[in-house]
Tab-separated table of C-alpha atoms in Angstrom:
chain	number	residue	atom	x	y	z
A	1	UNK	CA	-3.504	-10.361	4.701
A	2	UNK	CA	-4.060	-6.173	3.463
A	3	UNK	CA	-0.774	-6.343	1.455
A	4	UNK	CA	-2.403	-9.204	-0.660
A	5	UNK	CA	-5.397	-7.584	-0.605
A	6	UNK	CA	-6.666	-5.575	-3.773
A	7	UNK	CA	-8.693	-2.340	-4.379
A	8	UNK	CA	-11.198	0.052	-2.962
A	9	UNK	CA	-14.163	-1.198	-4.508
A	10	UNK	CA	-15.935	-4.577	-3.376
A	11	UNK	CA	-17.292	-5.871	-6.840
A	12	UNK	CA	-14.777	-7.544	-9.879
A	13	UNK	CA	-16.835	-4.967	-11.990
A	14	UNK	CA	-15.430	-2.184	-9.885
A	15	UNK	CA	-11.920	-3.443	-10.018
A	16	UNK	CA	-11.998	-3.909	-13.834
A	17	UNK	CA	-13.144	-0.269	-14.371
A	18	UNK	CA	-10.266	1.220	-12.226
A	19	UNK	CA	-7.733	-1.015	-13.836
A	20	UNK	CA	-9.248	0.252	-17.523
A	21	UNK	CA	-9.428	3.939	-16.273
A	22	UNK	CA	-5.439	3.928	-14.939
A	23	UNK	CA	-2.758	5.012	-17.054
A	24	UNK	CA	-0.518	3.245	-19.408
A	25	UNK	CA	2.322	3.519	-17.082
A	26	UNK	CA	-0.054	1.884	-14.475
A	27	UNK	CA	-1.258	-0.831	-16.797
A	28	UNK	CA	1.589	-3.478	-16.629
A	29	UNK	CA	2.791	-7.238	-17.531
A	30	UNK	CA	3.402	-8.313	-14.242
A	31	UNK	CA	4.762	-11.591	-15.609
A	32	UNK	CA	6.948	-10.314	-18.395
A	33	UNK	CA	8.515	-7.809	-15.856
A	34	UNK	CA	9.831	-10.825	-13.790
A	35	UNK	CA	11.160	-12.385	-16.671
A	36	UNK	CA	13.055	-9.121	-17.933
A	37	UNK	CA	14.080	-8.327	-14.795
A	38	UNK	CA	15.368	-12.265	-14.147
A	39	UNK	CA	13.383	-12.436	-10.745
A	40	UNK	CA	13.364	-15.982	-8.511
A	41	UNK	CA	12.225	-16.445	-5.445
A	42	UNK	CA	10.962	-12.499	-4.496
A	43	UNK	CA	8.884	-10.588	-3.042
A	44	UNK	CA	7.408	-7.564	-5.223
A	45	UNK	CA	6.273	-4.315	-3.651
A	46	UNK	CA	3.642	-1.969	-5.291
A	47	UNK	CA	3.120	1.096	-4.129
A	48	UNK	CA	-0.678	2.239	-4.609
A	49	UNK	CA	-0.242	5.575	-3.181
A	50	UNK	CA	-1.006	7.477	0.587
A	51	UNK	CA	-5.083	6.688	0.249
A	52	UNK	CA	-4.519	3.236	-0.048
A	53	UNK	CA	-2.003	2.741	2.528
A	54	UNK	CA	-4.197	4.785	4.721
A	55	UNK	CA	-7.268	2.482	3.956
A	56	UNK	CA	-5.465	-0.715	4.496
A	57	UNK	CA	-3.984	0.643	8.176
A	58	UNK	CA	-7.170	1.346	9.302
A	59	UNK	CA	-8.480	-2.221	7.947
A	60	UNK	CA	-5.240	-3.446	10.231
A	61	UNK	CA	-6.804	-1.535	13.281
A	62	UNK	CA	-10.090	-3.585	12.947
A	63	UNK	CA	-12.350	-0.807	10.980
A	64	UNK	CA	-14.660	-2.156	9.231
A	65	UNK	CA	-14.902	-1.163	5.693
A	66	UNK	CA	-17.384	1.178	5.656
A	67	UNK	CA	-16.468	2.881	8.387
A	68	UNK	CA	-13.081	2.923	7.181
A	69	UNK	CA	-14.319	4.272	3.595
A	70	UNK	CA	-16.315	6.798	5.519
A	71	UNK	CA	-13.143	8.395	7.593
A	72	UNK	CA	-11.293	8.401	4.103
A	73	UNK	CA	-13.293	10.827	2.870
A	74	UNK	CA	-13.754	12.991	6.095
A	75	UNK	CA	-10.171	14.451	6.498
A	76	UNK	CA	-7.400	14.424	4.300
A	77	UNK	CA	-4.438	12.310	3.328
A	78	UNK	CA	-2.654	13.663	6.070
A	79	UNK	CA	-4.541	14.326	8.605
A	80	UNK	CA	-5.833	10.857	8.553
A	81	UNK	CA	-1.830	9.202	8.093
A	82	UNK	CA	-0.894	11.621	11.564
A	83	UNK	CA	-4.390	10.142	13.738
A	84	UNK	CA	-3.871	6.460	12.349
A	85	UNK	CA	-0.019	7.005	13.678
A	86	UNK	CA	-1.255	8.178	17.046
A	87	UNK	CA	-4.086	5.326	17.583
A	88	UNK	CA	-0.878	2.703	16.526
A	89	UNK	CA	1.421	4.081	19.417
A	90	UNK	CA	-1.568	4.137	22.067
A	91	UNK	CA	-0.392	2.193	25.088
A	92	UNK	CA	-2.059	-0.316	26.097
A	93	UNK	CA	-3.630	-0.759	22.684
A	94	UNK	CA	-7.562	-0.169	23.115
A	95	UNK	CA	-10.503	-1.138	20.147
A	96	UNK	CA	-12.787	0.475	22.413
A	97	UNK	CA	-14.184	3.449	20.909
A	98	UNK	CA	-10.909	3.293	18.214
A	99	UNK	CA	-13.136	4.556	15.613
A	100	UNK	CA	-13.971	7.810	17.366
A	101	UNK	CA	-10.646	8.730	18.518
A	102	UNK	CA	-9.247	8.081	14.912
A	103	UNK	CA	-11.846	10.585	13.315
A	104	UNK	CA	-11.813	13.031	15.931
A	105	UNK	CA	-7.379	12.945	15.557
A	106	UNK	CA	-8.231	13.831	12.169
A	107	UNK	CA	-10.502	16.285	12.394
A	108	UNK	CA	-8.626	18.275	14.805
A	109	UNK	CA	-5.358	17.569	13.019
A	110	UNK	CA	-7.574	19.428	9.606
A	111	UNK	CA	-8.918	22.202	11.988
A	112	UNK	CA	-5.493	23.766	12.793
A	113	UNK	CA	-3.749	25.574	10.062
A	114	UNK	CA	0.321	24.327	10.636
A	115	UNK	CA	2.914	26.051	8.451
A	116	UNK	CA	4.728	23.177	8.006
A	117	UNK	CA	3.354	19.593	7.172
A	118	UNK	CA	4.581	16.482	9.276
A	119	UNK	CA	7.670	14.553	8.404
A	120	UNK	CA	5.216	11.693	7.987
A	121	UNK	CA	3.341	13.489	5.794
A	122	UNK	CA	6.217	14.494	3.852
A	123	UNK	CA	7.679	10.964	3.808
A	124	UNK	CA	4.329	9.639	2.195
A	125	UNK	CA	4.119	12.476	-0.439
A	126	UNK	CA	7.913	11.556	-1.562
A	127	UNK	CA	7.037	7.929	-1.761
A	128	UNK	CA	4.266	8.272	-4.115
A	129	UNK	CA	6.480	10.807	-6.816
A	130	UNK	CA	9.112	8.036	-6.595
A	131	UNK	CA	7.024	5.290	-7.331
A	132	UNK	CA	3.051	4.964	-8.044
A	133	UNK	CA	1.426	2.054	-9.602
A	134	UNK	CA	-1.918	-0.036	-10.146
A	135	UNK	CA	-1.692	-3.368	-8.185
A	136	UNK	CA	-4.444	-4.246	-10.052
A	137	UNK	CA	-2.200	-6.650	-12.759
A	138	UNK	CA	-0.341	-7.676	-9.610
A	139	UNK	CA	-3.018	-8.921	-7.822
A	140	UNK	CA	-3.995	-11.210	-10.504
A	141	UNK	CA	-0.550	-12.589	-11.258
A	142	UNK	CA	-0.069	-14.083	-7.773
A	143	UNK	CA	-0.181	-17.466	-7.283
A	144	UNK	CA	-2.941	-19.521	-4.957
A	145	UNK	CA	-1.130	-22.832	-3.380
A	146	UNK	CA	-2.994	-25.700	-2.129
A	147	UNK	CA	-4.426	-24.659	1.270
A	148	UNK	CA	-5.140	-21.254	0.068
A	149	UNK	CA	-2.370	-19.227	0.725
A	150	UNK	CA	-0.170	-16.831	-1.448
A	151	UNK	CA	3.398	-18.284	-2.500
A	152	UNK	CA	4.854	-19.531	-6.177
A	153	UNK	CA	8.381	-18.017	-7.586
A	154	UNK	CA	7.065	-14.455	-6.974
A	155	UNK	CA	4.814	-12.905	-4.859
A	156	UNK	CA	3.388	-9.750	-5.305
A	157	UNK	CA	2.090	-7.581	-2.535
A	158	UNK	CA	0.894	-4.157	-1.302
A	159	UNK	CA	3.665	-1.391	-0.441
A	160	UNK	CA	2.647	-0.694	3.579
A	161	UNK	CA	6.185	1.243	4.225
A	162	UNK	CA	7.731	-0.156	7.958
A	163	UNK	CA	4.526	-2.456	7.795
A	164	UNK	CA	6.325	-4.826	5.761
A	165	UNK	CA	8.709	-5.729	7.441
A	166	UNK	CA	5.572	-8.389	9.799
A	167	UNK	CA	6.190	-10.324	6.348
A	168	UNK	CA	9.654	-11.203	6.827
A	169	UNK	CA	8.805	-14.211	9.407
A	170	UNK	CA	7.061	-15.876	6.251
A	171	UNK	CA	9.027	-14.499	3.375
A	172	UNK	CA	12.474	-13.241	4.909
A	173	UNK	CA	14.397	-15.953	2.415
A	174	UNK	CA	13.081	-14.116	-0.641
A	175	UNK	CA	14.461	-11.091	-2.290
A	176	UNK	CA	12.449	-8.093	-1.678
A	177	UNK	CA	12.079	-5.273	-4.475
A	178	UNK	CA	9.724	-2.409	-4.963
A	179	UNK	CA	8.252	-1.507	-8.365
A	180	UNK	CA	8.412	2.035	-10.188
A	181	UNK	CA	6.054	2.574	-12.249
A	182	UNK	CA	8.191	5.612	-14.065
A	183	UNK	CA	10.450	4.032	-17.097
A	184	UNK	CA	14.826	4.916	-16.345
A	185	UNK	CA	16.847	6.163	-18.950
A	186	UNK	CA	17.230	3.346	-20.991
A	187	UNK	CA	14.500	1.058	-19.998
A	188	UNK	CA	12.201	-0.985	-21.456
A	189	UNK	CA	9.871	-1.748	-19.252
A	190	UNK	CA	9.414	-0.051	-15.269
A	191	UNK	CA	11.865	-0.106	-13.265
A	192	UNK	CA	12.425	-2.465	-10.049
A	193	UNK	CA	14.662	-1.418	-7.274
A	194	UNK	CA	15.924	-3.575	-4.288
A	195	UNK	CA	14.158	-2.786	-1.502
A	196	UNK	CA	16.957	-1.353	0.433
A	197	UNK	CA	15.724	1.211	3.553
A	198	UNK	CA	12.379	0.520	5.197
A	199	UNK	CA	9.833	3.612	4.446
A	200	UNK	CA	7.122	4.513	6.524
């Protein structure tokens, strides 16, 4: 599924070069935070930041990934958050020329100069000062059961905001937190915080 999913590069070379290039804060112990932080039987939540929710909606619409690369570069952050929004409340749901319409949202969205930024918008840029991390060490740390799915004590997976919450039918018995990658007063390691209110 996209929250298990890692990165924006296809190759393991690509992948290790981010995870090299992010900083310290970024580069974590996924498995000595779980012990420090006494986890059982949870569900971790990392936040990669606005682009890569972004990317992995538009994977959940059915872009393929170059396309989907392609549109992330053609607008902004913002622009492409507000068209991705409109293309999820479209009723009856169409694929039919859903690549189009998303770009187009986007570029219009870019075109018009608005005082004042969405409350989406604004939502997504207060998520990412609260909490920004590299899944990269998180990705690697989950565990692989028998028939190929994602379980073990802890499972760690992609911050989607309200998408989350199509999890809960498989993991609704677990605790649920969400990782900060910036240290408390007092801490020794980042922080984890129950997941408490569903974000967009």
């Amino acid at each position: 599924v996209a929250w298990l999913a890692y990165g924006l590069g296809n190759s393991v070379e690509a992948r290790v070069r981010t995870y090299r290039l992010a900083s310290v804060s970024s580069r974590v112990d996924a498995d000595s935070i779980a012990r420090a932080a006494g986890l059982h039987h949870a569900v971790v939540f990392i936040n990669e930041g606005v682009e890569a929710r972004n990317l992995h909606y538009l994977w959940a619409l059915g872009l393929e990934r170059g396309s989907a690369m392609r549109m992330m570069v053609s607008a902004s952050s913002c622009a492409i958050r507000v068209s991705i929004d409109a293309e999820q409340a479209r009723r009856p749901a169409s694929a039919r020329a859903r690549l189009d319409r998303l770009v187009k949202g986007a570029l219009a969205f870019d075109s018009v100069q608005s005082p004042t930024m969405p409350r989406v918008c604004v939502e997504d840029l207060q998520h990412d000062i609260e909490r920004s991390a590299s899944y990269a060490p998180f990705f690697a740390a989950n565990t692989i059961d028998g028939d190929g799915h994602i379980g073990g004590n802890i499972v760690y997976a992609l911050d989607l905001g309200a998408h989350n919450e199509v999890l809960r039918s498989r993991f609704g018995d677990r605790a649920w937190y969400r990782f900060g990658a910036r240290l408390a007063v007092g801490d020794t390691v980042p922080s984890l915080a129950a997941y408490g209110v569903v974000q967009r």
